[in-house]
CSV table of C-alpha atoms in Angstrom, one decimal:
chain,number,residue,atom,x,y,z
A,1,MET,CA,124.9,-7.7,5.3
A,2,THR,CA,127.6,-5.0,4.6
A,3,SER,CA,127.8,-1.9,6.7
A,4,GLN,CA,127.0,0.2,3.6
A,5,ILE,CA,123.7,-1.7,2.9
A,6,LYS,CA,122.7,-1.4,6.6
A,7,THR,CA,123.4,2.3,6.4
A,8,MET,CA,121.2,2.7,3.4
A,9,LEU,CA,118.4,0.7,4.9
A,10,LEU,CA,118.6,2.7,8.1
A,11,LEU,CA,118.5,6.0,6.3
A,12,ALA,CA,115.5,4.9,4.2
A,13,LEU,CA,113.5,3.7,7.3
A,14,LEU,CA,114.2,6.8,9.4
A,15,SER,CA,113.6,9.1,6.4
A,16,GLY,CA,110.3,7.3,5.9
A,17,ILE,CA,109.2,8.1,9.4
A,18,ILE,CA,110.1,11.8,9.0
A,19,ILE,CA,108.1,12.0,5.7
A,20,VAL,CA,105.1,10.3,7.3
A,21,LEU,CA,105.2,12.8,10.2
A,22,GLY,CA,105.5,15.6,7.7
A,23,GLY,CA,102.5,14.4,5.8
A,24,MET,CA,100.4,14.1,8.9
A,25,LEU,CA,101.5,17.5,10.1
A,26,GLY,CA,101.0,19.4,6.9
A,27,GLY,CA,99.4,17.3,4.2
A,28,ARG,CA,101.0,17.3,0.7
A,29,MET,CA,103.1,20.4,1.6
A,30,GLY,CA,104.2,18.7,4.8
A,31,VAL,CA,105.4,15.7,2.7
A,32,ILE,CA,107.4,18.0,0.4
A,33,ILE,CA,109.0,19.8,3.3
A,34,ALA,CA,109.7,16.6,5.2
A,35,PHE,CA,111.2,15.0,2.1
A,36,GLY,CA,113.5,18.0,1.8
A,37,LEU,CA,114.4,17.8,5.4
A,38,ALA,CA,115.1,14.1,5.2
A,39,LEU,CA,117.4,14.7,2.2
A,40,VAL,CA,119.3,17.5,3.9
A,41,MET,CA,119.6,15.4,7.1
A,42,ASN,CA,120.9,12.3,5.1
A,43,VAL,CA,123.6,14.4,3.5
A,44,GLY,CA,124.3,16.4,6.7
A,45,SER,CA,124.4,13.4,9.0
A,46,TYR,CA,126.9,11.6,6.7
A,47,TRP,CA,129.3,14.5,6.6
A,48,TYR,CA,128.7,16.2,9.9
A,49,SER,CA,127.1,13.8,12.3
A,50,ASP,CA,130.3,13.4,14.3
A,51,ARG,CA,130.5,17.2,14.9
A,52,ILE,CA,126.8,17.2,15.8
A,53,VAL,CA,127.2,14.5,18.4
A,54,LEU,CA,130.5,15.9,19.8
A,55,SER,CA,128.9,19.3,20.2
A,56,MET,CA,125.8,17.8,21.8
A,57,TYR,CA,128.0,16.4,24.6
A,58,HIS,CA,130.4,19.4,24.7
A,59,ALA,CA,133.3,17.1,23.9
A,60,ARG,CA,136.7,18.7,23.7
A,61,GLU,CA,139.6,17.4,21.6
A,62,VAL,CA,142.7,16.9,23.7
A,63,THR,CA,146.4,16.8,22.7
A,64,PRO,CA,149.1,14.3,23.7
A,65,GLU,CA,150.4,16.8,26.2
A,66,GLU,CA,147.1,17.2,27.9
A,67,ALA,CA,146.3,13.5,28.2
A,68,PRO,CA,149.4,11.5,27.5
A,69,LEU,CA,148.2,8.2,28.9
A,70,LEU,CA,144.9,8.3,27.1
A,71,TYR,CA,146.5,9.4,23.8
A,72,ASP,CA,149.2,6.7,24.0
A,73,MET,CA,146.6,4.0,24.6
A,74,VAL,CA,144.4,5.0,21.7
A,75,GLY,CA,147.5,5.3,19.4
A,76,GLN,CA,148.8,1.8,20.4
A,77,LEU,CA,145.3,0.2,19.9
A,78,ALA,CA,144.9,2.0,16.5
A,79,ARG,CA,148.3,0.6,15.4
A,80,ASN,CA,147.2,-2.9,16.5
A,81,ALA,CA,144.0,-2.5,14.5
A,82,GLY,CA,145.8,-1.1,11.4
A,83,ILE,CA,143.8,2.1,11.3
A,84,PRO,CA,144.9,5.8,11.4
A,85,MET,CA,145.1,7.5,14.7
A,86,PRO,CA,141.6,8.7,15.7
A,87,ARG,CA,141.0,12.1,17.3
A,88,VAL,CA,140.7,11.9,21.1
A,89,CYS,CA,138.1,13.8,23.0
A,90,VAL,CA,137.0,14.2,26.6
A,91,VAL,CA,133.4,14.8,27.6
A,92,PRO,CA,132.9,16.9,30.8
A,93,GLU,CA,130.6,14.4,32.5
A,94,GLU,CA,131.0,12.6,35.8
A,95,ALA,CA,129.0,9.7,34.5
A,96,PRO,CA,131.6,7.1,33.4
A,97,ASN,CA,131.1,6.2,29.7
A,98,ALA,CA,132.7,6.3,26.3
A,99,PHE,CA,131.8,6.3,22.6
A,100,ALA,CA,133.3,6.5,19.1
A,101,THR,CA,132.0,8.5,16.2
A,102,GLY,CA,133.0,9.5,12.6
A,103,ARG,CA,132.0,8.4,9.1
A,104,ASP,CA,135.0,6.0,8.6
A,105,PRO,CA,138.3,5.0,10.2
A,106,GLU,CA,140.1,7.9,8.5
A,107,HIS,CA,137.7,10.4,10.3
A,108,ALA,CA,137.2,8.5,13.6
A,109,VAL,CA,136.9,10.1,17.0
A,110,VAL,CA,137.1,8.3,20.4
A,111,ALA,CA,135.6,10.1,23.3
A,112,VAL,CA,135.6,9.3,27.0
A,113,THR,CA,134.0,11.1,29.9
A,114,ASP,CA,136.0,12.6,32.8
A,115,GLY,CA,134.2,10.1,35.1
A,116,ILE,CA,135.4,7.0,33.3
A,117,MET,CA,139.0,8.0,33.8
A,118,ARG,CA,138.5,8.3,37.5
A,119,ILE,CA,137.0,4.9,38.3
A,120,LEU,CA,138.8,2.5,35.9
A,121,SER,CA,142.3,1.1,36.2
A,122,PRO,CA,144.7,1.7,33.2
A,123,GLU,CA,144.1,-1.9,32.0
A,124,GLU,CA,140.3,-1.5,32.2
A,125,LEU,CA,140.4,1.9,30.5
A,126,ARG,CA,142.5,0.3,27.7
A,127,GLY,CA,139.9,-2.4,27.4
A,128,VAL,CA,137.1,0.2,27.0
A,129,LEU,CA,139.2,2.1,24.4
A,130,ALA,CA,139.8,-1.2,22.5
A,131,HIS,CA,136.0,-1.7,22.4
A,132,GLU,CA,135.5,1.7,20.8
A,133,ILE,CA,138.4,1.1,18.4
A,134,GLY,CA,136.5,-2.2,17.6
A,135,HIS,CA,133.5,-0.1,16.6
A,136,VAL,CA,135.8,1.9,14.3
A,137,VAL,CA,137.3,-1.2,12.7
A,138,ASN,CA,133.9,-2.9,12.2
A,139,ARG,CA,132.6,0.4,10.7
A,140,ASP,CA,129.8,0.7,13.1
A,141,ILE,CA,130.4,4.3,13.9
A,142,LEU,CA,128.7,5.8,10.8
A,143,ILE,CA,125.6,3.7,11.3
A,144,GLN,CA,125.3,4.5,15.0
A,145,THR,CA,126.0,8.2,14.6
A,146,ILE,CA,123.5,8.6,11.7
A,147,ALA,CA,120.9,6.7,13.7
A,148,GLY,CA,121.4,9.0,16.7
A,149,VAL,CA,121.1,12.2,14.6
A,150,MET,CA,118.1,11.0,12.6
A,151,ALA,CA,116.3,9.7,15.7
A,152,SER,CA,116.8,13.0,17.5
A,153,ALA,CA,115.1,14.8,14.5
A,154,ILE,CA,112.2,12.3,14.6
A,155,VAL,CA,111.6,13.0,18.3
A,156,THR,CA,111.7,16.8,17.7
A,157,LEU,CA,109.2,16.5,14.8
A,158,ALA,CA,106.9,14.2,16.8
A,159,ASN,CA,106.8,16.8,19.6
A,160,ILE,CA,106.1,19.6,17.1
A,161,PHE,CA,103.4,17.4,15.6
A,162,GLN,CA,101.7,16.8,19.0
A,163,PHE,CA,101.9,20.4,20.0
A,164,THR,CA,100.5,21.6,16.6
A,165,ALA,CA,97.6,19.1,16.6
A,166,ILE,CA,96.5,19.8,20.1
A,167,PHE,CA,96.8,23.6,20.0
A,168,GLY,CA,95.0,24.5,16.8
A,169,GLY,CA,95.8,21.7,14.4
A,170,ASN,CA,96.9,22.0,10.8
A,171,ARG,CA,94.8,21.6,7.6
A,172,ASP,CA,95.8,21.0,4.0
A,173,GLY,CA,94.0,21.9,0.9
A,174,GLU,CA,91.8,18.9,1.0
A,175,GLY,CA,90.4,19.8,4.4
A,176,GLY,CA,90.4,17.8,7.6
A,177,GLY,CA,92.3,18.6,10.7
A,178,VAL,CA,94.7,16.5,12.7
A,179,ASN,CA,93.0,14.3,15.3
A,180,PRO,CA,94.5,15.1,18.7
A,181,ILE,CA,94.3,11.5,19.8
A,182,ALA,CA,96.1,10.4,16.6
A,183,ALA,CA,98.7,13.1,17.2
A,184,ILE,CA,99.4,11.8,20.7
A,185,MET,CA,99.7,8.3,19.4
A,186,MET,CA,102.0,9.3,16.6
A,187,ALA,CA,104.1,11.4,18.9
A,188,MET,CA,104.6,8.2,21.0
A,189,LEU,CA,105.0,5.7,18.2
A,190,ALA,CA,107.3,7.5,15.9
A,191,PRO,CA,110.2,7.8,18.5
A,192,MET,CA,109.5,4.2,19.5
A,193,ALA,CA,109.8,3.1,15.9
A,194,ALA,CA,113.1,5.0,15.5
A,195,GLY,CA,114.3,3.4,18.7
A,196,LEU,CA,113.5,-0.1,17.6
A,197,ILE,CA,115.5,0.4,14.4
A,198,GLN,CA,118.4,1.6,16.4
A,199,MET,CA,118.1,-1.4,18.8
A,200,ALA,CA,118.0,-3.9,15.9
A,201,ILE,CA,121.4,-2.7,14.8
A,202,SER,CA,123.1,-1.7,18.0
A,203,ARG,CA,122.7,-4.9,20.1
A,204,SER,CA,124.5,-7.3,17.8
A,205,ARG,CA,127.2,-4.7,17.1
A,206,GLU,CA,128.0,-4.4,20.8
A,207,PHE,CA,128.9,-8.1,21.1
A,208,LEU,CA,131.1,-7.8,18.0
A,209,ALA,CA,132.9,-4.7,19.4
A,210,ASP,CA,133.5,-6.5,22.7
A,211,GLU,CA,135.1,-9.4,20.9
A,212,THR,CA,137.1,-7.2,18.6
A,213,GLY,CA,138.2,-5.0,21.5
A,214,ALA,CA,139.2,-7.9,23.6
A,215,ARG,CA,141.5,-9.2,20.8
A,216,LEU,CA,143.0,-5.8,20.2
A,217,CYS,CA,144.0,-5.3,23.8
A,218,GLY,CA,144.7,-9.0,24.5
A,219,GLN,CA,142.9,-8.8,27.9
A,220,PRO,CA,139.2,-9.9,27.7
A,221,LEU,CA,139.0,-9.8,31.5
A,222,ALA,CA,140.1,-6.2,31.7
A,223,LEU,CA,137.2,-5.3,29.4
A,224,SER,CA,134.8,-7.4,31.4
A,225,GLY,CA,136.0,-5.8,34.7
A,226,ALA,CA,135.4,-2.4,33.1
A,227,LEU,CA,131.9,-3.3,32.1
A,228,GLU,CA,131.1,-4.5,35.7
A,229,LYS,CA,132.2,-1.2,37.1
A,230,LEU,CA,130.4,0.8,34.5
A,231,GLY,CA,127.2,-1.2,35.0
A,232,MET,CA,127.3,-0.4,38.7
A,233,ALA,CA,128.0,3.3,38.2
A,234,SER,CA,125.5,3.9,35.4
A,235,GLY,CA,122.6,3.6,37.7
A,236,GLN,CA,124.1,5.8,40.4
A,237,ILE,CA,125.6,8.7,38.4
A,238,PRO,CA,123.2,10.1,35.8
A,239,MET,CA,124.5,11.7,32.6
A,240,ARG,CA,123.6,15.4,32.7
A,241,ASN,CA,123.4,15.9,29.0
A,242,GLY,CA,122.1,12.4,28.2
A,243,ASN,CA,120.1,12.1,25.0
A,244,PRO,CA,118.0,8.9,24.4
A,245,SER,CA,118.5,9.2,20.7
A,246,THR,CA,122.3,8.7,20.9
A,247,ALA,CA,122.2,6.1,23.7
A,248,GLU,CA,123.3,3.3,21.4
A,249,MET,CA,126.7,5.0,20.8
A,250,PHE,CA,127.9,4.5,24.3
A,251,ILE,CA,129.7,1.5,25.7
A,252,VAL,CA,127.0,1.1,28.3
A,253,ALA,CA,123.5,2.5,28.3
A,254,PRO,CA,123.9,6.1,29.7
A,255,LEU,CA,120.3,6.6,30.9
A,256,PHE,CA,119.4,3.4,32.7
A,257,GLY,CA,120.7,0.0,33.4
A,258,SER,CA,120.2,-2.8,30.8
A,259,ASP,CA,119.9,-5.9,32.9
A,260,GLY,CA,116.4,-5.9,34.3
A,261,GLY,CA,112.7,-5.6,33.7
A,262,ILE,CA,111.4,-3.1,31.1
A,263,ALA,CA,114.9,-1.6,30.7
A,264,LYS,CA,116.1,-5.0,29.4
A,265,LEU,CA,113.4,-5.0,26.7
A,266,PHE,CA,113.9,-1.4,25.5
A,267,SER,CA,117.6,-0.9,26.0
A,268,THR,CA,119.8,-0.2,23.0
A,269,HIS,CA,122.4,-2.5,24.6
A,270,PRO,CA,122.4,-6.2,25.2
A,271,PRO,CA,122.4,-7.2,28.9
A,272,LEU,CA,125.8,-6.5,30.6
A,273,GLN,CA,125.9,-9.8,32.3
A,274,GLU,CA,125.7,-11.6,29.0
A,275,ARG,CA,128.5,-9.4,27.6
A,276,ILE,CA,130.6,-10.1,30.6
A,277,ALA,CA,129.9,-13.9,30.4
A,278,ARG,CA,131.0,-13.9,26.8
A,279,LEU,CA,134.2,-12.1,27.6
A,280,ARG,CA,135.1,-14.4,30.4
A,281,ALA,CA,134.5,-17.4,28.2
A,282,MET,CA,136.7,-15.8,25.6
A,283,ALA,CA,139.5,-15.4,28.3
A,284,ALA,CA,139.1,-19.0,29.3
A,285,GLY,CA,139.5,-20.0,25.7
A,286,LEU,CA,142.7,-17.9,25.3
């Protein structure tokens, strides 16, 4: 299935959730308002989702003079991949992580946290950047960014729905209030549904980005070593501005580990050990 078709299906599913929430919150008028909101968000998330996500994490674009090593690595990997030079941003977070965003390779952004540059060797950092360039090459970044923006809106609407139903309710012209129990259930289920849609797309794309990144940098073991370090650090250094709705954009799950128990079931990322094993097998093959 092409990236464009996946994007359209994703937009349709997430828009449907927003419209259902609007209908339950405000009846027929709620459906109309929610439809308008979904339409605005579809257009806005396509053109401006990268700006929304970068502002959400207070990312700052850096120049070659400010971060020469980082800039040179991204430039070399972009040339290897045959894409234009992405913008390079740094996120003021001690939690070590990285992500890519933008609607296409011509408008791509690669962002890393302060923390990731402190704990990784240059070879490992290059492997991480190659993974993010892999997302750009595979055109995952539009899907992931739109999913994050839309899911964030669904969580906000669900919270409003729950608050409105419990503290006064809302009635349309046909009468009938919002059942508080139904409101609580919907407030829980809507974000879960959005998360499941994100998971269905994100997990397979992480494996592909690992493989593409390993080929771009030529060092699968450097990327596997980086994933090991990031996996250990992710459970020890929390992300201050972490948002569950954008978790699938990062190279490792930013809010909790992905290798055990309930976290394994609901993480937007495949298990790190499985990713590392695949990279090591790839290195052995090379």
